[in-house]
Short mmCIF file of C-alpha atoms and ligand atoms in Angstrom, two decimals:
data_model
loop_
_atom_site.label_atom_id
_atom_site.label_comp_id
_atom_site.label_asym_id
_atom_site.label_seq_id
_atom_site.Cartn_x
_atom_site.Cartn_y
_atom_site.Cartn_z
CA MET A 27 22.07 -22.93 7.92
CA HIS A 28 18.45 -23.79 7.06
CA VAL A 29 17.73 -25.85 3.97
CA GLU A 30 14.05 -26.16 3.08
CA PHE A 31 12.90 -29.40 1.49
CA HIS A 32 11.43 -27.41 -1.39
CA LYS A 33 11.18 -23.82 -2.58
CA HIS A 34 9.12 -22.73 -5.53
CA ASN A 35 10.69 -20.56 -8.21
CA LEU A 36 7.82 -18.29 -9.23
CA GLN A 37 9.01 -15.01 -10.77
CA SER A 38 7.67 -11.52 -11.34
CA GLU A 39 6.52 -12.47 -14.86
CA ASP A 40 4.21 -15.06 -13.27
CA ILE A 41 2.83 -12.44 -10.88
CA CYS A 42 2.26 -10.08 -13.86
CA LYS A 43 0.22 -12.74 -15.61
CA LEU A 44 -1.71 -13.30 -12.38
CA HIS A 45 -2.46 -9.55 -12.19
CA GLU A 46 -3.79 -9.66 -15.74
CA VAL A 47 -6.31 -12.26 -14.62
CA LEU A 48 -7.28 -10.31 -11.50
CA ASP A 49 -7.93 -7.26 -13.72
CA SER A 50 -10.01 -9.28 -16.17
CA LEU A 51 -13.54 -10.67 -16.17
CA PHE A 52 -12.84 -14.38 -15.78
CA LEU A 53 -11.51 -15.64 -12.47
CA THR A 54 -12.89 -19.12 -13.07
CA THR A 55 -11.98 -21.37 -16.01
CA GLY A 56 -11.76 -19.12 -19.07
CA PRO A 57 -9.51 -17.84 -21.84
CA VAL A 58 -6.37 -17.92 -19.68
CA THR A 59 -7.01 -21.57 -18.80
CA ARG A 60 -7.29 -22.24 -22.53
CA GLU A 61 -4.07 -20.31 -23.11
CA PHE A 62 -2.27 -22.54 -20.59
CA GLU A 63 -3.77 -25.70 -22.10
CA GLU A 64 -2.53 -24.77 -25.56
CA ALA A 65 0.93 -23.78 -24.34
CA PHE A 66 1.28 -26.99 -22.31
CA ALA A 67 0.09 -29.08 -25.28
CA GLY A 68 2.94 -27.44 -27.20
CA TYR A 69 5.49 -28.24 -24.49
CA THR A 70 4.38 -31.87 -24.09
CA GLU A 71 3.82 -32.41 -27.84
CA LEU A 72 0.35 -33.75 -27.16
CA SER A 73 -2.80 -33.09 -29.12
CA ARG A 74 -4.93 -31.95 -26.16
CA ILE A 75 -4.52 -30.80 -22.55
CA VAL A 76 -7.48 -30.59 -20.17
CA ALA A 77 -6.61 -28.58 -17.05
CA VAL A 78 -8.07 -29.73 -13.72
CA ASN A 79 -7.49 -28.88 -10.06
CA SER A 80 -5.19 -31.83 -9.18
CA CYS A 81 -3.43 -34.87 -10.58
CA THR A 82 -5.72 -37.02 -8.45
CA ALA A 83 -8.71 -35.48 -10.26
CA ALA A 84 -6.89 -35.95 -13.59
CA MET A 85 -6.43 -39.70 -12.97
CA HIS A 86 -9.99 -40.08 -11.69
CA LEU A 87 -11.49 -38.39 -14.76
CA ALA A 88 -9.17 -40.13 -17.25
CA LEU A 89 -10.22 -43.53 -15.90
CA LEU A 90 -13.92 -42.55 -15.90
CA ALA A 91 -13.75 -41.23 -19.46
CA LEU A 92 -12.25 -44.58 -20.51
CA GLY A 93 -15.29 -46.29 -19.02
CA ILE A 94 -13.64 -47.74 -15.92
CA GLY A 95 -15.90 -48.28 -12.92
CA PRO A 96 -17.22 -50.68 -10.27
CA GLY A 97 -16.09 -54.29 -10.69
CA ASP A 98 -13.07 -53.36 -12.83
CA GLU A 99 -9.41 -53.79 -11.91
CA VAL A 100 -6.56 -51.42 -12.67
CA ILE A 101 -2.96 -52.61 -12.35
CA THR A 102 -0.61 -50.16 -10.63
CA THR A 103 2.46 -49.90 -8.40
CA PRO A 104 2.45 -49.91 -4.58
CA LEU A 105 5.54 -47.64 -4.51
CA THR A 106 3.72 -44.38 -5.14
CA PHE A 107 1.79 -41.61 -3.45
CA VAL A 108 -1.52 -42.93 -2.11
CA ALA A 109 -3.37 -40.70 -4.62
CA THR A 110 -2.59 -43.13 -7.45
CA ALA A 111 -4.48 -45.95 -5.73
CA LEU A 112 -7.21 -43.62 -4.44
CA ALA A 113 -7.96 -42.25 -7.92
CA ILE A 114 -8.62 -45.81 -9.09
CA GLU A 115 -10.85 -46.43 -6.06
CA HIS A 116 -12.77 -43.16 -6.66
CA THR A 117 -14.12 -44.72 -9.90
CA GLY A 118 -15.39 -47.77 -7.98
CA ALA A 119 -12.67 -49.97 -9.51
CA SER A 120 -9.98 -51.81 -7.49
CA PRO A 121 -6.24 -51.25 -7.65
CA VAL A 122 -4.21 -54.41 -8.25
CA PHE A 123 -0.60 -53.91 -7.25
CA VAL A 124 2.46 -55.45 -8.87
CA ASP A 125 5.91 -55.22 -7.33
CA VAL A 126 8.66 -52.87 -8.47
CA GLU A 127 12.20 -53.24 -9.85
CA ARG A 128 14.92 -53.12 -7.21
CA GLU A 129 17.21 -50.91 -9.34
CA THR A 130 14.70 -48.22 -10.28
CA GLY A 131 11.72 -48.50 -7.92
CA LEU A 132 9.48 -48.52 -11.00
CA MET A 133 6.64 -50.94 -11.75
CA ASP A 134 8.18 -54.18 -13.05
CA PRO A 135 6.64 -54.82 -16.52
CA SER A 136 7.58 -58.52 -16.30
CA LEU A 137 5.07 -58.95 -13.43
CA VAL A 138 2.15 -57.19 -15.12
CA GLU A 139 0.91 -60.02 -17.31
CA LYS A 140 0.56 -62.40 -14.35
CA ALA A 141 -1.70 -59.86 -12.61
CA ILE A 142 -4.16 -59.59 -15.51
CA THR A 143 -7.60 -61.13 -14.90
CA LYS A 144 -10.94 -60.98 -16.74
CA LYS A 145 -11.72 -57.85 -14.74
CA THR A 146 -8.56 -55.92 -15.70
CA LYS A 147 -9.33 -52.81 -17.73
CA ALA A 148 -6.21 -50.66 -17.51
CA ILE A 149 -2.58 -50.32 -16.41
CA LEU A 150 -1.60 -47.20 -14.46
CA PRO A 151 2.20 -46.87 -14.15
CA VAL A 152 3.97 -44.09 -12.21
CA HIS A 153 7.14 -42.39 -13.48
CA LEU A 154 8.61 -42.39 -9.97
CA TYR A 155 11.22 -39.72 -9.11
CA GLY A 156 11.01 -38.58 -12.76
CA THR A 157 12.30 -41.74 -14.46
CA MET A 158 9.92 -43.15 -17.01
CA VAL A 159 8.57 -46.66 -16.80
CA ASP A 160 9.28 -48.91 -19.79
CA MET A 161 6.28 -47.66 -21.77
CA ARG A 162 7.06 -49.69 -24.91
CA SER A 163 6.74 -52.96 -22.96
CA LEU A 164 3.59 -51.80 -21.21
CA ARG A 165 1.99 -50.67 -24.49
CA GLU A 166 2.71 -54.09 -25.98
CA ILE A 167 1.13 -55.87 -23.01
CA ALA A 168 -1.86 -53.49 -23.04
CA ASP A 169 -2.43 -54.09 -26.76
CA ARG A 170 -2.14 -57.84 -26.40
CA HIS A 171 -4.84 -57.87 -23.71
CA GLY A 172 -7.02 -54.98 -24.90
CA LEU A 173 -6.24 -52.75 -21.90
CA PHE A 174 -6.04 -49.00 -21.52
CA LEU A 175 -2.83 -47.31 -20.43
CA VAL A 176 -2.99 -44.23 -18.17
CA GLU A 177 0.20 -42.60 -16.83
CA ASP A 178 0.80 -40.91 -13.48
CA ALA A 179 3.38 -38.33 -14.60
CA ALA A 180 3.18 -36.21 -11.43
CA HIS A 181 7.00 -36.47 -11.22
CA CYS A 182 7.75 -36.45 -14.90
CA ILE A 183 6.93 -33.59 -17.22
CA GLU A 184 10.43 -33.44 -18.69
CA GLY A 185 11.48 -37.10 -18.94
CA GLU A 186 11.98 -39.31 -21.97
CA ARG A 187 12.86 -42.98 -22.48
CA ASP A 188 13.45 -44.99 -25.66
CA GLY A 189 12.42 -41.94 -27.68
CA ILE A 190 9.07 -41.78 -25.86
CA ARG A 191 7.81 -38.92 -23.70
CA PRO A 192 4.95 -39.11 -21.19
CA GLY A 193 1.63 -39.38 -22.99
CA HIS A 194 3.11 -40.42 -26.31
CA LEU A 195 2.12 -44.12 -26.07
CA SER A 196 -0.77 -44.03 -23.61
CA ASP A 197 -4.49 -43.27 -23.68
CA ALA A 198 -4.07 -40.45 -21.14
CA VAL A 199 -1.27 -38.93 -19.06
CA CYS A 200 -1.86 -37.12 -15.77
CA TYR A 201 0.24 -34.23 -14.44
CA SER A 202 0.36 -32.50 -11.06
CA PHE A 203 1.01 -28.81 -10.37
CA TYR A 204 1.02 -29.29 -6.61
CA ALA A 205 3.24 -26.98 -4.52
CA THR A 206 6.40 -29.11 -4.65
CA LYS A 207 6.18 -30.30 -8.24
CA ASN A 208 8.47 -29.18 -11.09
CA LEU A 209 5.72 -26.98 -12.56
CA THR A 210 3.48 -25.49 -9.89
CA CYS A 211 0.58 -23.19 -9.11
CA GLY A 212 0.00 -24.44 -5.55
CA GLU A 213 -2.71 -26.92 -6.49
CA GLY A 214 -3.49 -28.03 -10.02
CA GLY A 215 -3.28 -30.80 -12.57
CA ALA A 216 -3.94 -31.75 -16.16
CA ILE A 217 -4.81 -34.63 -18.44
CA GLY A 218 -2.81 -34.95 -21.64
CA LEU A 219 -4.15 -36.76 -24.70
CA ARG A 220 -2.48 -38.05 -27.87
CA GLU A 221 -5.82 -38.07 -29.63
CA ALA A 222 -8.67 -35.61 -29.31
CA SER A 223 -11.43 -38.19 -28.87
CA LEU A 224 -11.79 -37.96 -25.06
CA ASP A 225 -11.34 -34.18 -24.95
CA LYS A 226 -15.02 -33.17 -24.98
CA GLU A 227 -16.06 -35.79 -22.43
CA LEU A 228 -13.26 -34.75 -20.04
CA ARG A 229 -14.14 -31.03 -20.33
CA SER A 230 -17.71 -31.86 -19.47
CA LEU A 231 -16.81 -34.23 -16.60
CA ARG A 232 -14.56 -31.60 -14.97
CA THR A 233 -17.55 -29.19 -14.65
CA HIS A 234 -20.35 -31.36 -13.21
CA GLY A 235 -20.95 -33.09 -16.55
CA MET A 236 -22.51 -29.91 -17.98
CA THR A 237 -22.81 -29.41 -21.74
CA SER A 238 -21.26 -25.93 -21.45
CA ASP A 239 -19.26 -23.98 -18.87
CA ALA A 240 -19.45 -20.32 -17.85
CA ALA A 241 -16.84 -19.16 -20.38
CA SER A 242 -18.53 -20.83 -23.34
CA ARG A 243 -21.92 -19.39 -22.33
CA HIS A 244 -20.58 -15.86 -21.85
CA GLY A 245 -21.43 -13.28 -24.53
CA ALA A 246 -24.09 -15.38 -26.23
CA LEU A 247 -27.85 -15.23 -25.74
CA TYR A 248 -28.96 -17.47 -22.92
CA CYS A 249 -29.04 -21.09 -23.92
CA HIS A 250 -30.03 -23.91 -21.54
CA TRP A 251 -27.30 -26.32 -20.57
CA ASP A 252 -27.93 -29.95 -19.70
CA VAL A 253 -26.18 -32.78 -17.87
CA PRO A 254 -26.00 -35.92 -20.02
CA ARG A 255 -23.66 -37.66 -17.53
CA ARG A 256 -23.14 -36.66 -13.90
CA GLY A 257 -19.64 -35.29 -13.39
CA TRP A 258 -17.37 -33.66 -10.81
CA LYS A 259 -16.16 -30.18 -9.87
CA TYR A 260 -12.55 -30.45 -10.98
CA ASN A 261 -11.93 -27.47 -13.31
CA LEU A 262 -8.76 -25.35 -13.03
CA ASP A 263 -9.54 -21.63 -12.63
CA SER A 264 -7.82 -18.73 -14.42
CA ILE A 265 -6.00 -17.64 -11.26
CA HIS A 266 -4.05 -20.90 -11.05
CA SER A 267 -3.68 -21.19 -14.83
CA ALA A 268 -2.06 -17.73 -14.95
CA LEU A 269 0.79 -18.85 -12.66
CA LEU A 270 1.68 -21.75 -14.98
CA ILE A 271 1.93 -20.12 -18.40
CA ARG A 272 5.25 -18.24 -18.18
CA GLN A 273 6.86 -21.04 -16.12
CA LEU A 274 6.75 -23.27 -19.20
CA ASP A 275 9.53 -21.20 -20.80
CA ARG A 276 11.72 -21.75 -17.72
CA LEU A 277 11.05 -25.49 -17.25
CA ASN A 278 14.06 -26.68 -19.25
CA GLY A 279 16.39 -24.26 -17.46
CA TYR A 280 15.14 -25.52 -14.09
CA TRP A 281 15.60 -29.08 -15.30
CA GLU A 282 19.24 -28.34 -16.16
CA GLN A 283 19.84 -26.92 -12.69
CA ARG A 284 18.29 -29.98 -10.99
CA ASN A 285 20.25 -32.28 -13.28
CA PHE A 286 23.51 -30.58 -12.20
CA LEU A 287 22.56 -30.75 -8.50
CA TRP A 288 21.53 -34.40 -8.85
CA GLU A 289 24.92 -35.27 -10.41
CA THR A 290 26.71 -33.40 -7.63
CA TYR A 291 24.80 -35.37 -4.99
CA LYS A 292 25.48 -38.59 -6.91
CA GLN A 293 29.24 -38.00 -6.91
CA ALA A 294 29.16 -37.42 -3.17
CA PHE A 295 27.15 -40.58 -2.48
CA ASP A 296 28.74 -42.95 -4.99
CA GLU A 297 31.57 -43.73 -2.57
CA ILE A 298 29.29 -44.58 0.35
CA GLU A 299 28.45 -48.25 0.61
CA GLU A 300 25.25 -47.81 2.63
CA VAL A 301 23.65 -45.50 0.09
CA ARG A 302 22.02 -46.64 -3.10
CA LEU A 303 20.54 -44.31 -5.72
CA PRO A 304 17.72 -45.32 -8.05
CA GLN A 305 19.04 -45.93 -11.52
CA ILE A 306 17.81 -43.55 -14.17
CA ARG A 307 16.68 -44.94 -17.51
CA GLY A 308 16.73 -42.55 -20.44
CA LYS A 309 16.33 -38.86 -19.62
CA GLY A 310 15.20 -38.40 -16.03
CA ALA A 311 13.07 -35.46 -14.92
CA PHE A 312 15.09 -35.27 -11.66
CA HIS A 313 12.03 -34.49 -9.58
CA LEU A 314 13.34 -35.96 -6.31
CA MET A 315 16.76 -36.69 -4.82
CA ASN A 316 15.75 -40.06 -3.43
CA LEU A 317 18.27 -42.31 -1.67
CA TRP A 318 17.89 -45.82 -0.34
CA VAL A 319 19.62 -46.37 3.00
CA PRO A 320 19.49 -49.35 5.38
CA PRO A 321 15.93 -49.44 6.86
CA SER A 322 17.41 -49.61 10.39
CA LEU A 323 19.01 -46.16 9.85
CA ARG A 324 16.35 -44.36 7.82
CA ASP A 325 14.23 -42.82 10.57
CA SER A 326 17.27 -41.86 12.67
CA LEU A 327 18.78 -40.13 9.64
CA LEU A 328 15.53 -38.23 9.09
CA SER A 329 15.68 -37.00 12.70
CA PHE A 330 19.39 -36.23 12.53
CA LEU A 331 18.92 -34.07 9.41
CA GLY A 332 15.71 -32.51 10.70
CA GLU A 333 17.46 -31.43 13.90
CA ARG A 334 20.05 -29.70 11.71
CA HIS A 335 17.30 -27.82 9.83
CA ILE A 336 17.49 -29.84 6.65
CA GLY A 337 14.09 -30.62 5.14
CA CYS A 338 13.72 -34.26 4.08
CA GLY A 339 10.94 -36.41 2.71
CA VAL A 340 9.90 -40.04 2.33
CA HIS A 341 8.75 -40.98 -1.19
CA TYR A 342 7.07 -43.28 -0.33
CA ARG A 343 6.20 -45.92 2.23
CA ALA A 344 4.47 -48.50 0.03
CA VAL A 345 0.72 -47.92 -0.29
CA HIS A 346 -0.19 -51.49 0.77
CA THR A 347 1.59 -50.94 4.12
CA LEU A 348 -0.51 -47.88 5.05
CA GLU A 349 -3.09 -48.29 7.81
CA ALA A 350 -6.22 -48.30 5.63
CA TYR A 351 -4.74 -50.85 3.22
CA LYS A 352 -3.48 -53.11 6.01
CA LYS A 353 -7.10 -53.20 7.20
CA LEU A 354 -8.06 -54.50 3.75
CA GLY A 355 -5.83 -57.49 4.43
CA TYR A 356 -2.59 -56.60 2.66
CA ASP A 357 0.62 -57.94 4.15
CA PRO A 358 3.88 -55.97 3.72
CA GLU A 359 5.50 -59.04 2.14
CA ASP A 360 2.85 -59.20 -0.60
CA TYR A 361 5.12 -56.82 -2.56
CA PRO A 362 8.49 -57.33 -0.85
CA VAL A 363 10.61 -55.03 -3.03
CA ALA A 364 8.21 -52.08 -2.73
CA TYR A 365 8.03 -52.73 1.01
CA GLU A 366 11.80 -52.77 1.39
CA LEU A 367 12.36 -49.66 -0.74
CA GLY A 368 9.55 -47.91 1.13
CA GLN A 369 11.38 -48.60 4.42
CA SER A 370 14.70 -47.46 2.92
CA CYS A 371 13.86 -44.27 1.07
CA LEU A 372 14.79 -40.77 2.06
CA SER A 373 14.61 -37.66 -0.15
CA LEU A 374 16.98 -34.71 0.16
CA PRO A 375 16.32 -31.15 -1.06
CA LEU A 376 16.43 -30.83 -4.87
CA TYR A 377 15.15 -27.70 -6.62
CA SER A 378 16.44 -24.94 -8.89
CA ARG A 379 16.90 -22.47 -6.02
CA LEU A 380 19.06 -24.86 -3.96
CA THR A 381 22.58 -23.41 -3.83
CA GLU A 382 25.79 -25.43 -4.07
CA GLU A 383 26.66 -24.27 -0.53
CA GLN A 384 23.36 -25.65 0.75
CA LEU A 385 23.94 -28.90 -1.13
CA SER A 386 27.42 -29.25 0.42
CA TYR A 387 25.94 -28.64 3.86
CA VAL A 388 23.29 -31.33 3.26
CA VAL A 389 25.92 -33.84 2.09
CA GLU A 390 28.23 -33.03 5.00
CA LYS A 391 25.46 -33.47 7.56
CA PHE A 392 24.21 -36.61 5.87
CA LYS A 393 27.67 -38.18 6.07
CA GLU A 394 28.03 -37.02 9.66
CA GLY A 395 24.69 -38.62 10.49
CA LEU A 396 25.66 -41.87 8.84
CA ARG A 397 28.98 -41.92 10.73
CA SER A 398 27.36 -41.33 14.08
CA LEU A 399 24.53 -43.81 13.49
CA ALA A 400 26.55 -46.60 11.89
CA PRO A 401 30.13 -45.90 13.03
CA SER A 402 31.62 -49.28 12.22
CA THR A 403 30.36 -49.47 8.66
CA VAL A 404 31.59 -46.13 7.36
CA CYS A 405 35.19 -46.15 8.58
CA VAL A 406 36.54 -46.04 5.02
CA GLU A 407 34.52 -42.90 4.43
CA VAL A 408 35.85 -41.31 7.64
CA SER A 409 39.48 -41.84 6.63
CA LEU A 410 38.81 -40.33 3.22
CA SER A 411 37.21 -37.13 4.45
C1 LIG B 507 1.81 -35.43 -6.11
C2 LIG B 507 1.46 -36.77 -6.64
C3 LIG B 507 0.15 -37.12 -6.98
C4 LIG B 507 -1.03 -36.27 -6.64
O1 LIG B 507 -0.99 -35.03 -7.21
P1 LIG B 507 -2.09 -33.96 -6.74
O2 LIG B 507 -1.97 -32.90 -7.80
O3 LIG B 507 -1.71 -33.49 -5.39
O4 LIG B 507 -3.40 -34.64 -6.79
C5 LIG B 507 -0.07 -38.34 -7.57
N1 LIG B 507 0.92 -39.21 -7.80
C6 LIG B 507 2.19 -38.92 -7.48
C7 LIG B 507 3.25 -39.91 -7.78
C8 LIG B 507 2.49 -37.70 -6.87
O5 LIG B 507 3.75 -37.43 -6.49
#
């Protein structure tokens, strides 16, 4: 049996929408992009969505639009994809890491206040694996210190915690439509806004900082555009937008399937002492089936499963332990919990097209791997199975 780490679930209705675009005038950002933005604003219950070509671009532009730049500091988590830190650095600002909670892997709000300096301008939490950070606490801290709050919701379109959804307490929320994400068009992203005030600036910044884009100029008599502020080339075209629109109606169904699979995995792993699952707070988005195993076994388990054609991932080795950040002088023990979880984590396949047979195969091989790699410590498990 082969079990891919991820398989998209695009359907013929998505291809139909794509064909509509290919038969139409606008391949670049145009009416279909707008259609997606409005539909996604409806799904997320946000006032505005600005579609861009990645979540990295979304975070970069959101921070820029909030006025963040060289000399500023942005507080974030080291247990994330490197893009979170890079987006901060793209503005000229510096990421300041705070450690994570051992139970969830999420940024620990109780450590944030100690990391605030005169240079701090914003907090950028990540809803890792699809579980939301404690946004109420972060909003309180941000208000007390006059900071902006920008969310990395690459894993969390569907989550909710304490009655709050992504974007509902922050200044901007950033989504990813990368190939393996819950909503995908291959490469894409979006910024979500509670209030419309940054909308115009973001639309301009995503197309070089121009006062108008091709779609808004089309059909009118020629009118000169200008560039009041130099921007970037980050717009999402109609081709990618087309693939996203119909998926929105299937998102909740996919979520239910992942929720079921996640619970099935959880039941299988609950009895194994070496395996720890991140705790979910509120409604998880179930983006990744992440496990924490003893660091001494992690890489061997990855090889064991890989040799048996099971796709696995690592989400993530802590950012401050990566080569380029070590060169900046970070020590792994600067953020010991993120370091430990980053050495322990292993993600198993989790997606709507994963069958129960495939899941059983993954669990069986995982247990087999654990038994052969740590024979003495799983004897209880052996006698049970
Ligand atoms: C995927 C991901 C990103 C980057 O998304 P892109 O759309 O590829 O730029 C950022 N943060 C996290 C946590 C991610 O998983």
